[in-house]
PDB file of N, CA, C and O in Angstrom:
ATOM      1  N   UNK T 154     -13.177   1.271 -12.567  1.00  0.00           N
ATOM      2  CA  UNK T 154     -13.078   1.709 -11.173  1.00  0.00           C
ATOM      3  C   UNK T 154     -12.905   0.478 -10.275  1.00  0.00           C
ATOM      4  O   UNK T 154     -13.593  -0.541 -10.329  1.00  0.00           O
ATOM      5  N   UNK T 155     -11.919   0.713  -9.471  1.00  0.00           N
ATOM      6  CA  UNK T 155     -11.732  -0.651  -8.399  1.00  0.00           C
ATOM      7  C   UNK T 155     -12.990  -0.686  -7.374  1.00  0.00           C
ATOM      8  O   UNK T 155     -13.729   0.236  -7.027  1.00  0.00           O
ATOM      9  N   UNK T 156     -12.987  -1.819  -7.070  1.00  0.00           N
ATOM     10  CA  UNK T 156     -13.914  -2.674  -6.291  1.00  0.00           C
ATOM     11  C   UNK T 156     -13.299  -1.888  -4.809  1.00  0.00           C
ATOM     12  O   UNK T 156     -13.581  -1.034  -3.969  1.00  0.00           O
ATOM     13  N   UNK T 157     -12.583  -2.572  -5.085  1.00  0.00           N
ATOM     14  CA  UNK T 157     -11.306  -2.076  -3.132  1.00  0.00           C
ATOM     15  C   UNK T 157     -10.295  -1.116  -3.788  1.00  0.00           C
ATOM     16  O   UNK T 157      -9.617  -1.052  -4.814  1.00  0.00           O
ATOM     17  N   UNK T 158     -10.525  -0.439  -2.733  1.00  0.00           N
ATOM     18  CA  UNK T 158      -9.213   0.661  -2.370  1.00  0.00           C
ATOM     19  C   UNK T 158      -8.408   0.459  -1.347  1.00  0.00           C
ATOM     20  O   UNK T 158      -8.789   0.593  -0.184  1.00  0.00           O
ATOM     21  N   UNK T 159      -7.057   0.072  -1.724  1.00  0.00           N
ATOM     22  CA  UNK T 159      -6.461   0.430  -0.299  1.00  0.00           C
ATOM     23  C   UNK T 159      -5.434   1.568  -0.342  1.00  0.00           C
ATOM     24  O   UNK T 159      -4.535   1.527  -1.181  1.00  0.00           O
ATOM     25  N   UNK T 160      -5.558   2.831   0.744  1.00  0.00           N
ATOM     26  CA  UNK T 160      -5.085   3.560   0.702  1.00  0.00           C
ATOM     27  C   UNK T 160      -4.100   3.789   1.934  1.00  0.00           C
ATOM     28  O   UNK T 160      -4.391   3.099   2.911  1.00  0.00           O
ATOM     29  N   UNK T 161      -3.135   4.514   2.064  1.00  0.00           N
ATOM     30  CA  UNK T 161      -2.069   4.909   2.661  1.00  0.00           C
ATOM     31  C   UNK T 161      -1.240   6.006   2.578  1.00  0.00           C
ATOM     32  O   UNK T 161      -0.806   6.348   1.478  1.00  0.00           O
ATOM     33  N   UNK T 162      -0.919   6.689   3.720  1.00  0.00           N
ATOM     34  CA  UNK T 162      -0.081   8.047   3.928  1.00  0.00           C
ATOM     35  C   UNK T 162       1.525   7.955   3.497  1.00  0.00           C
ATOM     36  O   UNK T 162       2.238   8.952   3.380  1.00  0.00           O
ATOM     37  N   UNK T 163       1.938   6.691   3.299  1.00  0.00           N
ATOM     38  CA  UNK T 163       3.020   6.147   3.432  1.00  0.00           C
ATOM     39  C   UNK T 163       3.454   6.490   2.008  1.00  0.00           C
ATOM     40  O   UNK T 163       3.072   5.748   1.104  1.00  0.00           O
ATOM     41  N   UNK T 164       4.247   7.585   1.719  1.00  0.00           N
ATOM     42  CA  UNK T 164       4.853   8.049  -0.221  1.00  0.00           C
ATOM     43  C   UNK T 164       5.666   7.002  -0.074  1.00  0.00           C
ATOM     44  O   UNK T 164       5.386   6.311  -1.054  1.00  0.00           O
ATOM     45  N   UNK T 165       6.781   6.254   0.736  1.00  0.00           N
ATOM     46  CA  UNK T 165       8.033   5.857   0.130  1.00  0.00           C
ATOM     47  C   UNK T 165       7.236   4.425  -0.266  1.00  0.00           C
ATOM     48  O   UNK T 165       7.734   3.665  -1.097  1.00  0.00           O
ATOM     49  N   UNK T 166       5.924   4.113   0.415  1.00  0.00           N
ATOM     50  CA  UNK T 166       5.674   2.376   0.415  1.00  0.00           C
ATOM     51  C   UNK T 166       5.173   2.667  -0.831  1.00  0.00           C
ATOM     52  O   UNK T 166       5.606   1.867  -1.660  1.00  0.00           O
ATOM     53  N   UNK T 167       4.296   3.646  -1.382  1.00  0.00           N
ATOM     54  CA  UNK T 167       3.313   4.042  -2.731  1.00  0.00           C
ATOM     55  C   UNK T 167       4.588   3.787  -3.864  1.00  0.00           C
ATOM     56  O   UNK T 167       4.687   2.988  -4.795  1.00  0.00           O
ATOM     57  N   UNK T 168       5.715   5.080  -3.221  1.00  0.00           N
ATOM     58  CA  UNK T 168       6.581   4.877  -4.634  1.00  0.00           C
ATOM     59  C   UNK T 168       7.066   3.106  -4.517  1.00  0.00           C
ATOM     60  O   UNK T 168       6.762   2.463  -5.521  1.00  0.00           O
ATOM     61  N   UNK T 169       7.641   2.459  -3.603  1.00  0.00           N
ATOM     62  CA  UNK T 169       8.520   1.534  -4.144  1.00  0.00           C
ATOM     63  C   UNK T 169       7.097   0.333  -5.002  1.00  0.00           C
ATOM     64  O   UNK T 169       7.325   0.009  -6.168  1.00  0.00           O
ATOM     65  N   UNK T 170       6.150  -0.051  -4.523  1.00  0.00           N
ATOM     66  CA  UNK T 170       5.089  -0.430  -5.223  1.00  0.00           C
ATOM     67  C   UNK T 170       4.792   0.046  -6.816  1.00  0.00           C
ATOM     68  O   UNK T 170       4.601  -0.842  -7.646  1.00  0.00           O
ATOM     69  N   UNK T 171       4.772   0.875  -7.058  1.00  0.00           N
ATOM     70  CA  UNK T 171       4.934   1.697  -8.244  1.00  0.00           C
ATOM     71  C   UNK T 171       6.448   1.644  -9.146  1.00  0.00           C
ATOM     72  O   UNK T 171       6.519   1.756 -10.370  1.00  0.00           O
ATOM     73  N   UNK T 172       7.218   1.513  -8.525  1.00  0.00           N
ATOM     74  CA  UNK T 172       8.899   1.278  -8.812  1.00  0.00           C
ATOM     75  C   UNK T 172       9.055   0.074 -10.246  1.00  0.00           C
ATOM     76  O   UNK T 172       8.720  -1.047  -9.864  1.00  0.00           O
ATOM     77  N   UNK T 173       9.363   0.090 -11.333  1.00  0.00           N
ATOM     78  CA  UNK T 173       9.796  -0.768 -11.990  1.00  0.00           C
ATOM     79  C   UNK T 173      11.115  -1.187 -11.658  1.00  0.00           C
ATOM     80  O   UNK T 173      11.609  -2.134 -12.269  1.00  0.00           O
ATOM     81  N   UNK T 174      11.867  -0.478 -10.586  1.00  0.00           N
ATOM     82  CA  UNK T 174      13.318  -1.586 -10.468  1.00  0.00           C
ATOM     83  C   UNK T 174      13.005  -2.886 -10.077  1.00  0.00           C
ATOM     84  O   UNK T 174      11.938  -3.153  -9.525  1.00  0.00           O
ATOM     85  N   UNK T 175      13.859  -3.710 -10.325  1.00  0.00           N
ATOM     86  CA  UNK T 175      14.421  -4.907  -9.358  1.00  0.00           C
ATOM     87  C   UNK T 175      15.287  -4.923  -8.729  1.00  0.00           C
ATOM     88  O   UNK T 175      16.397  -4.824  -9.251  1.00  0.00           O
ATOM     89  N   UNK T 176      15.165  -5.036  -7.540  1.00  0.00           N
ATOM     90  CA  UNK T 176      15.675  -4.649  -6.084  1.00  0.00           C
ATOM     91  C   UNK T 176      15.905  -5.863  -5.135  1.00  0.00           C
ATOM     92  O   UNK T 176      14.874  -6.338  -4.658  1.00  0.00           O
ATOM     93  N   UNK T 177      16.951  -6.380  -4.822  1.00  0.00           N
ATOM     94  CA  UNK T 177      17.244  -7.637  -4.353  1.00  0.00           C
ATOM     95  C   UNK T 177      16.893  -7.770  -2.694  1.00  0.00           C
ATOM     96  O   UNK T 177      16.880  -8.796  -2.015  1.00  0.00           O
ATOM     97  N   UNK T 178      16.576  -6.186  -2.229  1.00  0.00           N
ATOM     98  CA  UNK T 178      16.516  -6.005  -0.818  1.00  0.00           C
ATOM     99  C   UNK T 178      15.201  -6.679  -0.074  1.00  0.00           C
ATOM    100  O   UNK T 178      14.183  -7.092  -0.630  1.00  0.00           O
ATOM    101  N   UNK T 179      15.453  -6.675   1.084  1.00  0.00           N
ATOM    102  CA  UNK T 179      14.326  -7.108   1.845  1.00  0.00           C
ATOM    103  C   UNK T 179      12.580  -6.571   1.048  1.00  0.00           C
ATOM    104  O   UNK T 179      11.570  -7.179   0.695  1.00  0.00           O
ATOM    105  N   UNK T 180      13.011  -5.184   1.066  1.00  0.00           N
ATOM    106  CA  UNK T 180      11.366  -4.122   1.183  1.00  0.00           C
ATOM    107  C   UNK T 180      10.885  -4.430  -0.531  1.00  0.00           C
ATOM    108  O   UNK T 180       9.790  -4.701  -1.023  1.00  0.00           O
ATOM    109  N   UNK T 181      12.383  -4.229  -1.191  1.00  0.00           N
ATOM    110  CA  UNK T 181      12.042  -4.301  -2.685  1.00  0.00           C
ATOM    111  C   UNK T 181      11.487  -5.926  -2.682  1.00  0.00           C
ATOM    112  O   UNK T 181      10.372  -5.874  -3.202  1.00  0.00           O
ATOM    113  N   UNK T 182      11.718  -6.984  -2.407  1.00  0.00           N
ATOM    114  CA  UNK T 182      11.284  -8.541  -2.738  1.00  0.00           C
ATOM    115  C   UNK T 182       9.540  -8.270  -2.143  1.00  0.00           C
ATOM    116  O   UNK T 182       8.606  -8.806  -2.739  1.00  0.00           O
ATOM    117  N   UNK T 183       9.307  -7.345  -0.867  1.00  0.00           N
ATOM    118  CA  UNK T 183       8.068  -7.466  -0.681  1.00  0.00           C
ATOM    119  C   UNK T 183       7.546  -6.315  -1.465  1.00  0.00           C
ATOM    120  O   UNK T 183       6.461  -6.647  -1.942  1.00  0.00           O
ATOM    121  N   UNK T 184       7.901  -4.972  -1.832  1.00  0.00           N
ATOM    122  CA  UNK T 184       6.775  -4.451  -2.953  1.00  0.00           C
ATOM    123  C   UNK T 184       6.323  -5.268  -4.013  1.00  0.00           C
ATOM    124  O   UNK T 184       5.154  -5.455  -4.352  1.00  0.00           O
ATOM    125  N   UNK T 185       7.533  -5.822  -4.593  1.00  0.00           N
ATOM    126  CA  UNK T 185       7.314  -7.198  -6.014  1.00  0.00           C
ATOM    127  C   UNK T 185       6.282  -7.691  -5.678  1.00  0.00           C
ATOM    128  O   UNK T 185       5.206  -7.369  -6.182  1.00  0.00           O
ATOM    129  N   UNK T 186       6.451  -8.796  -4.521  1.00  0.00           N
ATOM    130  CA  UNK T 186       5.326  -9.546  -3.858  1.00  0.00           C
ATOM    131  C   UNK T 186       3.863  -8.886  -3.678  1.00  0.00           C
ATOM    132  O   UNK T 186       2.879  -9.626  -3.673  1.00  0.00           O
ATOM    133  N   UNK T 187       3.760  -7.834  -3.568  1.00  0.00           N
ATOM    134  CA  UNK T 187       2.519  -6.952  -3.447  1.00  0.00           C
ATOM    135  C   UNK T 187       2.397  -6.850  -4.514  1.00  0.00           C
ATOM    136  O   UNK T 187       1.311  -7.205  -4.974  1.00  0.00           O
ATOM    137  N   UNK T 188       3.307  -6.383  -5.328  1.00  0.00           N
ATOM    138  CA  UNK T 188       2.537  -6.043  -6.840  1.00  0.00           C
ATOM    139  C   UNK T 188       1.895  -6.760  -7.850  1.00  0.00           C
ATOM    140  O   UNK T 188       1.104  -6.450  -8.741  1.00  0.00           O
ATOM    141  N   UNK T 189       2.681  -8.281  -7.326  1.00  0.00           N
ATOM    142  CA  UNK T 189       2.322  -9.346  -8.030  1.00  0.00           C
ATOM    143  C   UNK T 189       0.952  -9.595  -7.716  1.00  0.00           C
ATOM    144  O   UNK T 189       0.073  -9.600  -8.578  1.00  0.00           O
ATOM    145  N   UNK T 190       0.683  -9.869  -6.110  1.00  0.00           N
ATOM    146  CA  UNK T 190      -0.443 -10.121  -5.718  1.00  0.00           C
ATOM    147  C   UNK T 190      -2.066  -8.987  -6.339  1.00  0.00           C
ATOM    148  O   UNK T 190      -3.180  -9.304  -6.754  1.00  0.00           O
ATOM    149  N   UNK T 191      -1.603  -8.085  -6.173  1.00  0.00           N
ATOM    150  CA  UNK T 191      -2.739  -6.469  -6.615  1.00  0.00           C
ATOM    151  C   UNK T 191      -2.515  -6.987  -8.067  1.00  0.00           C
ATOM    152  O   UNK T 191      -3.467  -7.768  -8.054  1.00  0.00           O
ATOM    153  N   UNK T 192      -1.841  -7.188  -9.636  1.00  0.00           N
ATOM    154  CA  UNK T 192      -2.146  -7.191 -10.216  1.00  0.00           C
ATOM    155  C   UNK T 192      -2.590  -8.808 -10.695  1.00  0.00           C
ATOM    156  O   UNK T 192      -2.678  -9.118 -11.883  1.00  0.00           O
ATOM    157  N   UNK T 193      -2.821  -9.659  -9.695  1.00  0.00           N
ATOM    158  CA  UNK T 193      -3.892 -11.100 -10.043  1.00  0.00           C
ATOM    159  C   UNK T 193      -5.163 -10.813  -9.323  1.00  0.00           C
ATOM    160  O   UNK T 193      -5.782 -11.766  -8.848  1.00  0.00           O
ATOM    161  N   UNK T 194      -5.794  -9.136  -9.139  1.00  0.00           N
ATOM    162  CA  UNK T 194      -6.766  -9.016  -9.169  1.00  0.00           C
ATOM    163  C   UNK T 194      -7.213  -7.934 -10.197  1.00  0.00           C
ATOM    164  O   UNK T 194      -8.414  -7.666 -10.160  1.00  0.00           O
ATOM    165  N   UNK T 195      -6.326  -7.156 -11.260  1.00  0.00           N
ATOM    166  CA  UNK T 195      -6.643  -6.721 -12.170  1.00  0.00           C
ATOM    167  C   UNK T 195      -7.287  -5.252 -11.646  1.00  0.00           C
ATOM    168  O   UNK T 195      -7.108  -4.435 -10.743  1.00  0.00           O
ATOM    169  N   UNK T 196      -7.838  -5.385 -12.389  1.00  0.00           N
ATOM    170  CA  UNK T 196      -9.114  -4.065 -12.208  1.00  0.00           C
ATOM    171  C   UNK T 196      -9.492  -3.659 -10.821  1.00  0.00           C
ATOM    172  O   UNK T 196      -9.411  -2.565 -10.264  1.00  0.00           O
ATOM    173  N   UNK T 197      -9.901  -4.749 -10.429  1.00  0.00           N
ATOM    174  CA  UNK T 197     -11.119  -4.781  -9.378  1.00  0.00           C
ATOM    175  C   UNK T 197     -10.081  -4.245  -7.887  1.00  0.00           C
ATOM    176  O   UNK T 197     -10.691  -3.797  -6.916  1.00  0.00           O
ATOM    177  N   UNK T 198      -9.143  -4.305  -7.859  1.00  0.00           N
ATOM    178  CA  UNK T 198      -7.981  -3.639  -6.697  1.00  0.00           C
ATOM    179  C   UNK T 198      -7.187  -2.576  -6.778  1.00  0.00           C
ATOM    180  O   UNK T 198      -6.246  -2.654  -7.567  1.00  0.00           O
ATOM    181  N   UNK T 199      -7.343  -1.518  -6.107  1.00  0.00           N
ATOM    182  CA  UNK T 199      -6.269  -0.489  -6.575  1.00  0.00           C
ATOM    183  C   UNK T 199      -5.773   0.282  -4.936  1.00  0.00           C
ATOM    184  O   UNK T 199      -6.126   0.201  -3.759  1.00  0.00           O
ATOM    185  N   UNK T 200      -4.868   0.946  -5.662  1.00  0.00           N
ATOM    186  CA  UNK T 200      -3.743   1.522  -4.047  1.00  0.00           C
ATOM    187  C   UNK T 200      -4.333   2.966  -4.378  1.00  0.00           C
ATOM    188  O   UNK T 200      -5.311   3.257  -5.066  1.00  0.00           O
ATOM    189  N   UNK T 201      -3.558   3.679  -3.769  1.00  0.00           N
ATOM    190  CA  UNK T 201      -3.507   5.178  -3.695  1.00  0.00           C
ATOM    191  C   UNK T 201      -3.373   6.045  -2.463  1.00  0.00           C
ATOM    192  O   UNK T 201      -3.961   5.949  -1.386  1.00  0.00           O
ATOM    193  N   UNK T 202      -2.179   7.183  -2.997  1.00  0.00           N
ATOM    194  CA  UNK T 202      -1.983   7.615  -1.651  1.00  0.00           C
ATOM    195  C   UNK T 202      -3.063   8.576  -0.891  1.00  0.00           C
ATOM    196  O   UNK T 202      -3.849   9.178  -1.622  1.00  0.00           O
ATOM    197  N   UNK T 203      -3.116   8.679  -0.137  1.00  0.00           N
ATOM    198  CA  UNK T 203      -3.665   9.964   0.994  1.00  0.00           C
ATOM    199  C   UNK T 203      -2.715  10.749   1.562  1.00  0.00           C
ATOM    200  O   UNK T 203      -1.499  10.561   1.544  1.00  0.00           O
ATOM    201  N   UNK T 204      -3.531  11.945   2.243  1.00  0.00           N
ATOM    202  CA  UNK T 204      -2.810  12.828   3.042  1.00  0.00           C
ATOM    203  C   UNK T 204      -3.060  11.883   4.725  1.00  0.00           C
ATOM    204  O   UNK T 204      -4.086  11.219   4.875  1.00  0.00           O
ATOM    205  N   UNK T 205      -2.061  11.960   5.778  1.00  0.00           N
ATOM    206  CA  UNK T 205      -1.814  11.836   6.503  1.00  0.00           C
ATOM    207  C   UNK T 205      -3.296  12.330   7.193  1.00  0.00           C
ATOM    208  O   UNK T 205      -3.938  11.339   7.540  1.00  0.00           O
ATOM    209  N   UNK T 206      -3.892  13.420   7.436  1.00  0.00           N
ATOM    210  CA  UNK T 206      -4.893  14.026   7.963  1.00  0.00           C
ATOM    211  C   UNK T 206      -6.170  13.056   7.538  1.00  0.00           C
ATOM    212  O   UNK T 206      -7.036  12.600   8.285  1.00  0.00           O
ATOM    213  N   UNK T 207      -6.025  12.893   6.186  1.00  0.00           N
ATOM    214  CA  UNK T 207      -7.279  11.726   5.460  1.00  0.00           C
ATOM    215  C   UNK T 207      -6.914  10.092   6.106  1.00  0.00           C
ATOM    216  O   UNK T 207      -7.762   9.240   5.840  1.00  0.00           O
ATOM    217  N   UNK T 208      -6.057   9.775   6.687  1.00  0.00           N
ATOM    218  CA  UNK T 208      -5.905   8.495   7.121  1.00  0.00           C
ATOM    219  C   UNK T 208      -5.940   8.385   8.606  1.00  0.00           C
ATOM    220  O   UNK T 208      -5.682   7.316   9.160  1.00  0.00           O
ATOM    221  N   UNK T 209      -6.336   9.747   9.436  1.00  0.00           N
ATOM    222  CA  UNK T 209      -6.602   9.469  10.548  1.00  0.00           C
ATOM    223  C   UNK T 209      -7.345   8.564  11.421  1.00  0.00           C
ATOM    224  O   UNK T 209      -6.901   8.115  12.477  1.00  0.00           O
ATOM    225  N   UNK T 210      -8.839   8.245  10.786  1.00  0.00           N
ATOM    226  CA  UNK T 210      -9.077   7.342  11.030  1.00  0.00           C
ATOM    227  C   UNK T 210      -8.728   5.697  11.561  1.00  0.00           C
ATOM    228  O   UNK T 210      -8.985   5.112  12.614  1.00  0.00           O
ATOM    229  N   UNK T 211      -7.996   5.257  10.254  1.00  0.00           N
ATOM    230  CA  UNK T 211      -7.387   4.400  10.206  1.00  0.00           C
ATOM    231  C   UNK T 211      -6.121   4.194  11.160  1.00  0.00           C
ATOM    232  O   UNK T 211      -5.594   3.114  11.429  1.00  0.00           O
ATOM    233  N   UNK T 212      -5.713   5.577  11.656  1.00  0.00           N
ATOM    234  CA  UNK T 212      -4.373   5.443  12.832  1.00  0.00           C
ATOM    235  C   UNK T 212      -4.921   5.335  14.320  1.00  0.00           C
ATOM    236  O   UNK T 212      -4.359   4.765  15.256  1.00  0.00           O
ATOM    237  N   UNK T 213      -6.253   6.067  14.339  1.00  0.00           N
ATOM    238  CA  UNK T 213      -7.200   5.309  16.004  1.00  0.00           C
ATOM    239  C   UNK T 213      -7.576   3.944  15.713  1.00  0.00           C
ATOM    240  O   UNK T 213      -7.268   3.343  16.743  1.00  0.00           O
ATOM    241  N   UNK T 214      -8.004   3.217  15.002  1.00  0.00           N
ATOM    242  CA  UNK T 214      -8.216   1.846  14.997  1.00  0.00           C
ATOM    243  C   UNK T 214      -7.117   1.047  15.198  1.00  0.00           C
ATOM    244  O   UNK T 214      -6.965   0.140  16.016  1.00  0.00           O
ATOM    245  N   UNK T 215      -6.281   1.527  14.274  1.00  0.00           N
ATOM    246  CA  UNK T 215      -5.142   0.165  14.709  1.00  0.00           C
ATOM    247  C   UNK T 215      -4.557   1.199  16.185  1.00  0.00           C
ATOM    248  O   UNK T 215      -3.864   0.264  16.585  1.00  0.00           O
ATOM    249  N   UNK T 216      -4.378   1.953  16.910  1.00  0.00           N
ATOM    250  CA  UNK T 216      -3.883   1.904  17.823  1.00  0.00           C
ATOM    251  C   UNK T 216      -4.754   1.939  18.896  1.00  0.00           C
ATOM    252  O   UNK T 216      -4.300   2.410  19.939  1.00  0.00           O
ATOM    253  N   UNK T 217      -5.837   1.573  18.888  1.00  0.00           N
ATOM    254  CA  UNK T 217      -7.294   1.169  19.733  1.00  0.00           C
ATOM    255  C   UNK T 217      -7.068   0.550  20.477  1.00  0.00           C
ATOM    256  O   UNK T 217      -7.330   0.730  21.666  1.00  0.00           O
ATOM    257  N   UNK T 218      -6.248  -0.804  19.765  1.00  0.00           N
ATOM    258  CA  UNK T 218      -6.727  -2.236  20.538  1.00  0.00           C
ATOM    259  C   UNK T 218      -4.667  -2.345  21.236  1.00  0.00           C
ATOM    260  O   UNK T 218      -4.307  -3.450  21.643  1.00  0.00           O
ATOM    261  N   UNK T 219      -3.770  -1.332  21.262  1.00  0.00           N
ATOM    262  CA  UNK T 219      -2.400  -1.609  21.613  1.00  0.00           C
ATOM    263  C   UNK T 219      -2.485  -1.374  23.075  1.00  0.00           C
ATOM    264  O   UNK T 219      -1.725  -2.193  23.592  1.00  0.00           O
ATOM    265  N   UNK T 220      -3.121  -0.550  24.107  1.00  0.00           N
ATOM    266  CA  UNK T 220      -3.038  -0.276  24.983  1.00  0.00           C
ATOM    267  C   UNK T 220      -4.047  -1.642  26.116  1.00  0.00           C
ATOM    268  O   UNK T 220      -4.095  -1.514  27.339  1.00  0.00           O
TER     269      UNK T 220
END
């Protein structure tokens, strides 16, 4: 069981993270980069999606401090 969770509403960011292509594009060089990074913590880090309704939280905080 991971230590940290980080979770997100976001399917297309979940799938390309999850994606075994290699993808020369902007988004594809940064899922790589993420994936690389999450798996030099092994175990102890994991993703997973949510429903939009379950990440509400997280959408008043970051838009808390914009106004």
């Amino acid at each position: 069981e991971p230590k940290v969770i980080f979770e997100s509403d976001c399917m297309a960011m979940m799938q390309g993270l999850a994606s075994e292509k290699n993808t020369l594009t902007e988004i594809g060089v940064l899922y790589r980069n993420i994936g690389q990074l999450l798996d030099q913590f092994g175990d102890g880090l994991g993703v997973r999606n949510v429903r939009k309704e379950a990440n509400a939280a997280a959408h008043i905080i970051a838009n808390s401090n914009i106004n």
